[in-house]
mmCIF file of C-alpha atoms in Angstrom:
data_model
loop_
_atom_site.group_PDB
_atom_site.id
_atom_site.type_symbol
_atom_site.label_atom_id
_atom_site.label_comp_id
_atom_site.label_asym_id
_atom_site.label_seq_id
_atom_site.Cartn_x
_atom_site.Cartn_y
_atom_site.Cartn_z
ATOM 1 C CA MET N 1 40.548 -37.921 33.120
ATOM 2 C CA SER N 2 43.474 -35.875 34.774
ATOM 3 C CA VAL N 3 42.398 -32.150 35.486
ATOM 4 C CA GLU N 4 45.262 -29.789 35.076
ATOM 5 C CA ILE N 5 44.940 -26.308 36.252
ATOM 6 C CA LEU N 6 45.549 -23.616 33.250
ATOM 7 C CA THR N 7 45.414 -20.261 32.643
ATOM 8 C CA TYR N 8 43.310 -18.999 29.792
ATOM 9 C CA ALA N 9 46.845 -18.516 27.837
ATOM 10 C CA ALA N 10 47.921 -22.203 28.684
ATOM 11 C CA LEU N 11 44.526 -23.154 27.610
ATOM 12 C CA GLY N 12 44.496 -21.507 24.662
ATOM 13 C CA ALA N 13 47.695 -22.689 23.217
ATOM 14 C CA ARG N 14 46.532 -26.377 24.086
ATOM 15 C CA LEU N 15 43.656 -26.038 21.780
ATOM 16 C CA ASN N 16 45.583 -23.861 19.281
ATOM 17 C CA ILE N 17 43.040 -21.013 20.038
ATOM 18 C CA SER N 18 43.560 -17.621 21.424
ATOM 19 C CA ALA N 19 43.623 -16.757 25.030
ATOM 20 C CA ALA N 20 40.268 -14.807 24.507
ATOM 21 C CA ALA N 21 38.720 -17.722 22.912
ATOM 22 C CA ALA N 22 40.067 -19.980 25.732
ATOM 23 C CA ARG N 23 38.088 -17.816 28.168
ATOM 24 C CA SER N 24 34.635 -17.793 26.011
ATOM 25 C CA LEU N 25 34.956 -21.468 26.121
ATOM 26 C CA ALA N 26 35.665 -22.250 29.807
ATOM 27 C CA ARG N 27 32.451 -19.514 30.465
ATOM 28 C CA ARG N 28 30.463 -21.517 27.735
ATOM 29 C CA LEU N 29 31.623 -25.236 29.196
ATOM 30 C CA ARG N 30 31.151 -23.674 33.291
ATOM 31 C CA LEU N 31 34.747 -24.669 33.918
ATOM 32 C CA PRO N 32 35.405 -24.008 37.479
ATOM 33 C CA ARG N 33 37.411 -21.068 37.515
ATOM 34 C CA SER N 34 39.785 -19.496 40.505
ATOM 35 C CA LEU N 35 42.488 -16.879 41.246
ATOM 36 C CA SER N 36 46.222 -17.670 41.347
ATOM 37 C CA ASP N 37 48.397 -15.748 43.600
ATOM 38 C CA ASP N 38 49.731 -13.273 41.112
ATOM 39 C CA GLY N 39 46.023 -12.517 40.198
ATOM 40 C CA LYS N 40 45.698 -14.567 37.113
ATOM 41 C CA ALA N 41 42.469 -16.683 36.325
ATOM 42 C CA LEU N 42 43.133 -20.634 36.519
ATOM 43 C CA VAL N 43 40.595 -22.693 35.071
ATOM 44 C CA SER N 44 40.792 -26.616 36.344
ATOM 45 C CA VAL N 45 39.769 -28.335 32.892
ATOM 46 C CA ASP N 46 40.240 -32.342 31.880
ATOM 47 C CA LEU N 47 41.504 -31.713 28.493
ATOM 48 C CA ALA N 48 40.376 -35.406 27.608
ATOM 49 C CA GLU N 49 36.588 -34.440 28.119
ATOM 50 C CA ILE N 50 36.996 -31.320 26.070
ATOM 51 C CA ARG N 51 36.086 -31.867 22.383
ATOM 52 C CA HIS N 52 36.485 -28.431 20.521
ATOM 53 C CA THR N 53 37.984 -27.752 16.915
ATOM 54 C CA PRO N 54 38.626 -24.260 16.125
ATOM 55 C CA HIS N 55 37.050 -22.216 13.693
ATOM 56 C CA PRO N 56 39.394 -21.470 10.525
ATOM 57 C CA PRO N 57 40.915 -18.031 10.999
ATOM 58 C CA GLY N 58 38.431 -14.843 9.727
ATOM 59 C CA GLY N 59 41.030 -14.990 6.590
ATOM 60 C CA HIS N 60 38.142 -16.612 4.905
ATOM 61 C CA ARG N 61 35.100 -14.447 6.193
ATOM 62 C CA ALA N 62 36.736 -10.730 4.517
ATOM 63 C CA GLY N 63 36.041 -12.896 1.238
ATOM 64 C CA GLU N 64 32.271 -13.676 2.265
ATOM 65 C CA ALA N 65 32.019 -9.480 3.690
ATOM 66 C CA ALA N 66 33.238 -8.437 0.214
ATOM 67 C CA GLN N 67 30.758 -10.171 -1.522
ATOM 68 C CA LEU N 68 27.952 -9.472 0.812
ATOM 69 C CA ARG N 69 29.133 -5.855 0.598
ATOM 70 C CA ALA N 70 28.771 -5.883 -3.324
ATOM 71 C CA LEU N 71 25.356 -7.943 -2.516
ATOM 72 C CA VAL N 72 23.885 -4.944 -0.693
ATOM 73 C CA VAL N 73 25.205 -2.640 -2.920
ATOM 74 C CA THR N 74 23.227 -4.236 -5.885
ATOM 75 C CA LEU N 75 20.194 -4.444 -3.594
ATOM 76 C CA GLN N 76 19.917 -0.964 -2.685
ATOM 77 C CA ALA N 77 20.653 0.056 -6.273
ATOM 78 C CA GLU N 78 17.580 -2.586 -7.149
ATOM 79 C CA VAL N 79 15.753 -0.841 -4.184
ATOM 80 C CA ALA N 80 16.201 2.477 -5.783
ATOM 81 C CA GLN N 81 14.677 1.261 -9.130
ATOM 82 C CA LEU N 82 11.851 -0.059 -7.582
ATOM 83 C CA GLU N 83 10.913 2.947 -6.008
ATOM 84 C CA ALA N 84 11.291 5.278 -8.450
ATOM 85 C CA ARG N 85 9.114 3.018 -10.697
ATOM 86 C CA ALA N 86 6.436 2.810 -7.887
ATOM 87 C CA ALA N 87 6.752 6.853 -7.924
ATOM 88 C CA GLY N 88 5.874 6.515 -12.017
ATOM 89 C CA HIS N 89 2.978 4.206 -10.901
ATOM 90 C CA ARG N 90 1.415 6.562 -8.543
ATOM 91 C CA ALA N 91 1.828 9.432 -10.320
ATOM 92 C CA ASP N 92 -0.053 7.398 -13.109
ATOM 93 C CA PHE N 93 -2.698 6.258 -10.655
ATOM 94 C CA GLU N 94 -3.086 9.941 -9.201
ATOM 95 C CA TYR N 95 -4.015 11.116 -13.061
ATOM 96 C CA GLU N 96 -6.604 7.870 -13.869
ATOM 97 C CA ARG N 97 -8.033 9.183 -10.206
ATOM 98 C CA GLN N 98 -8.778 12.542 -11.214
ATOM 99 C CA ARG N 99 -9.973 11.623 -14.550
ATOM 100 C CA ALA N 100 -12.777 9.466 -12.900
ATOM 101 C CA ASP N 101 -13.899 11.761 -10.571
ATOM 102 C CA HIS N 102 -14.307 14.272 -13.292
ATOM 103 C CA LEU N 103 -15.961 11.748 -15.574
ATOM 104 C CA ILE N 104 -18.472 10.655 -12.595
ATOM 105 C CA ALA N 105 -19.366 14.466 -11.819
ATOM 106 C CA GLU N 106 -20.186 14.694 -15.725
ATOM 107 C CA LEU N 107 -22.336 11.423 -15.300
ATOM 108 C CA LEU N 108 -24.099 12.854 -12.373
ATOM 109 C CA GLN N 109 -24.707 15.582 -14.437
ATOM 110 C CA ALA N 110 -25.970 14.031 -17.437
ATOM 111 C CA SER N 111 -28.253 12.254 -15.012
ATOM 112 C CA ALA N 112 -29.750 14.971 -13.523
ATOM 113 C CA GLU N 113 -30.638 16.921 -16.846
ATOM 114 C CA THR N 114 -32.062 13.423 -17.745
ATOM 115 C CA LYS N 115 -34.084 13.285 -15.012
ATOM 116 C CA ALA N 116 -35.463 16.850 -15.248
ATOM 117 C CA ALA N 117 -35.867 16.477 -19.424
ATOM 118 C CA ARG N 118 -37.885 13.539 -18.560
ATOM 119 C CA GLU N 119 -40.019 15.355 -15.945
ATOM 120 C CA ALA N 120 -40.622 17.794 -18.215
ATOM 121 C CA THR N 121 -41.388 15.499 -20.897
ATOM 122 C CA ALA N 122 -44.128 13.846 -19.009
ATOM 123 C CA ARG N 123 -45.703 17.121 -17.557
ATOM 124 C CA LEU N 124 -46.104 18.510 -21.509
ATOM 125 C CA GLU N 125 -47.587 15.284 -22.283
ATOM 126 C CA GLY N 126 -50.048 15.488 -19.806
ATOM 127 C CA GLU N 127 -50.778 19.215 -20.772
ATOM 128 C CA VAL N 128 -51.160 18.022 -24.847
ATOM 129 C CA ALA N 129 -53.607 15.040 -23.679
ATOM 130 C CA ALA N 130 -55.539 17.483 -21.462
ATOM 131 C CA LEU N 131 -55.655 19.968 -24.419
ATOM 132 C CA ARG N 132 -56.787 16.662 -26.482
ATOM 133 C CA THR N 133 -59.595 15.968 -23.907
ATOM 134 C CA THR N 134 -60.799 19.596 -23.990
ATOM 135 C CA LEU N 135 -60.788 19.880 -27.761
ATOM 136 C CA ARG N 136 -62.538 16.821 -28.544
ATOM 137 C CA THR N 137 -65.265 17.154 -25.026
ATOM 138 C CA SER N 138 -66.388 20.560 -25.794
ATOM 139 C CA SER N 139 -67.929 22.289 -28.532
ATOM 140 C CA PRO N 140 -65.966 24.521 -30.826
ATOM 141 C CA SER N 141 -67.427 28.005 -29.817
ATOM 142 C CA GLU N 142 -66.333 27.455 -25.990
ATOM 143 C CA ASN N 143 -63.267 25.841 -26.507
ATOM 144 C CA HIS N 144 -61.891 28.715 -28.422
ATOM 145 C CA GLY N 145 -60.967 30.541 -26.191
ATOM 146 C CA HIS N 146 -59.718 28.369 -23.487
ATOM 147 C CA SER N 147 -57.901 26.100 -25.890
ATOM 148 C CA ALA N 148 -55.745 29.512 -27.321
ATOM 149 C CA ARG N 149 -54.743 30.264 -23.374
ATOM 150 C CA ARG N 150 -53.479 26.310 -22.729
ATOM 151 C CA LEU N 151 -51.765 26.268 -26.242
ATOM 152 C CA GLY N 152 -49.952 29.314 -25.083
ATOM 153 C CA HIS N 153 -49.344 28.042 -22.058
ATOM 154 C CA LEU N 154 -47.878 24.925 -23.614
ATOM 155 C CA ALA N 155 -46.034 26.990 -26.149
ATOM 156 C CA ALA N 156 -44.403 28.884 -22.810
ATOM 157 C CA SER N 157 -43.470 25.679 -21.486
ATOM 158 C CA LEU N 158 -41.579 24.419 -24.284
ATOM 159 C CA VAL N 159 -39.829 27.298 -24.812
ATOM 160 C CA GLU N 160 -38.883 27.309 -21.245
ATOM 161 C CA ALA N 161 -37.938 23.600 -21.455
ATOM 162 C CA ASP N 162 -35.581 24.380 -24.411
ATOM 163 C CA ARG N 163 -34.035 27.418 -22.732
ATOM 164 C CA LYS N 164 -33.305 25.447 -19.721
ATOM 165 C CA ALA N 165 -31.735 22.111 -21.858
ATOM 166 C CA GLY N 166 -29.480 25.107 -23.814
ATOM 167 C CA ARG N 167 -27.819 26.440 -20.366
ATOM 168 C CA GLY N 168 -26.515 22.590 -19.355
#
C-alpha cells in the first residue's frame, strides 16, 4: 500500500499500456494529479489497488473491421435488390389501381344505365296497364281514337328508350 508519484509515461510502463492510456485510466479512476517543476503531470497512485488488464493490441480488430466492411457491402447489395423489387411491386400496384378505377367507372355507368332502364320499364308498364284498363272499360267507338293516340305515345316512348339504350 505504498503510494507512488509517477508520470503518465512511467505509469504506462508499469501497467504495460501507452502513456495516453495511462492518462485516460488516471482520469477514469480520478487519481490525484499535480504538476512537476518541469511541467509534466504527476499522478499519485497505489499500484496494489489498481486492477488493470490491458486490452489486446488492435491487430485483431483489423480483421474484424475487414469482416464488417464485407458485411456492409453485402447488406448494401441486398438493400439495392430489395429497393428494385419494391419498385417493381409499386409499378404493379399502380397498374392494378388504374385498372380498378376504370372498372369502378364502368360499374357506376352500368348501374346508372340499369336504373334508367328500370325507370323506363316501370313507366312503360304503367302506360300499358292504363291502355288496357281504358280498352276494357270504355266502348269500342269511344275508345278507338283515344286508344290510338295512347298506342302511338307508347310506341314513341319505346323508340326513345331504345335510342337512349343504344347510345350507352
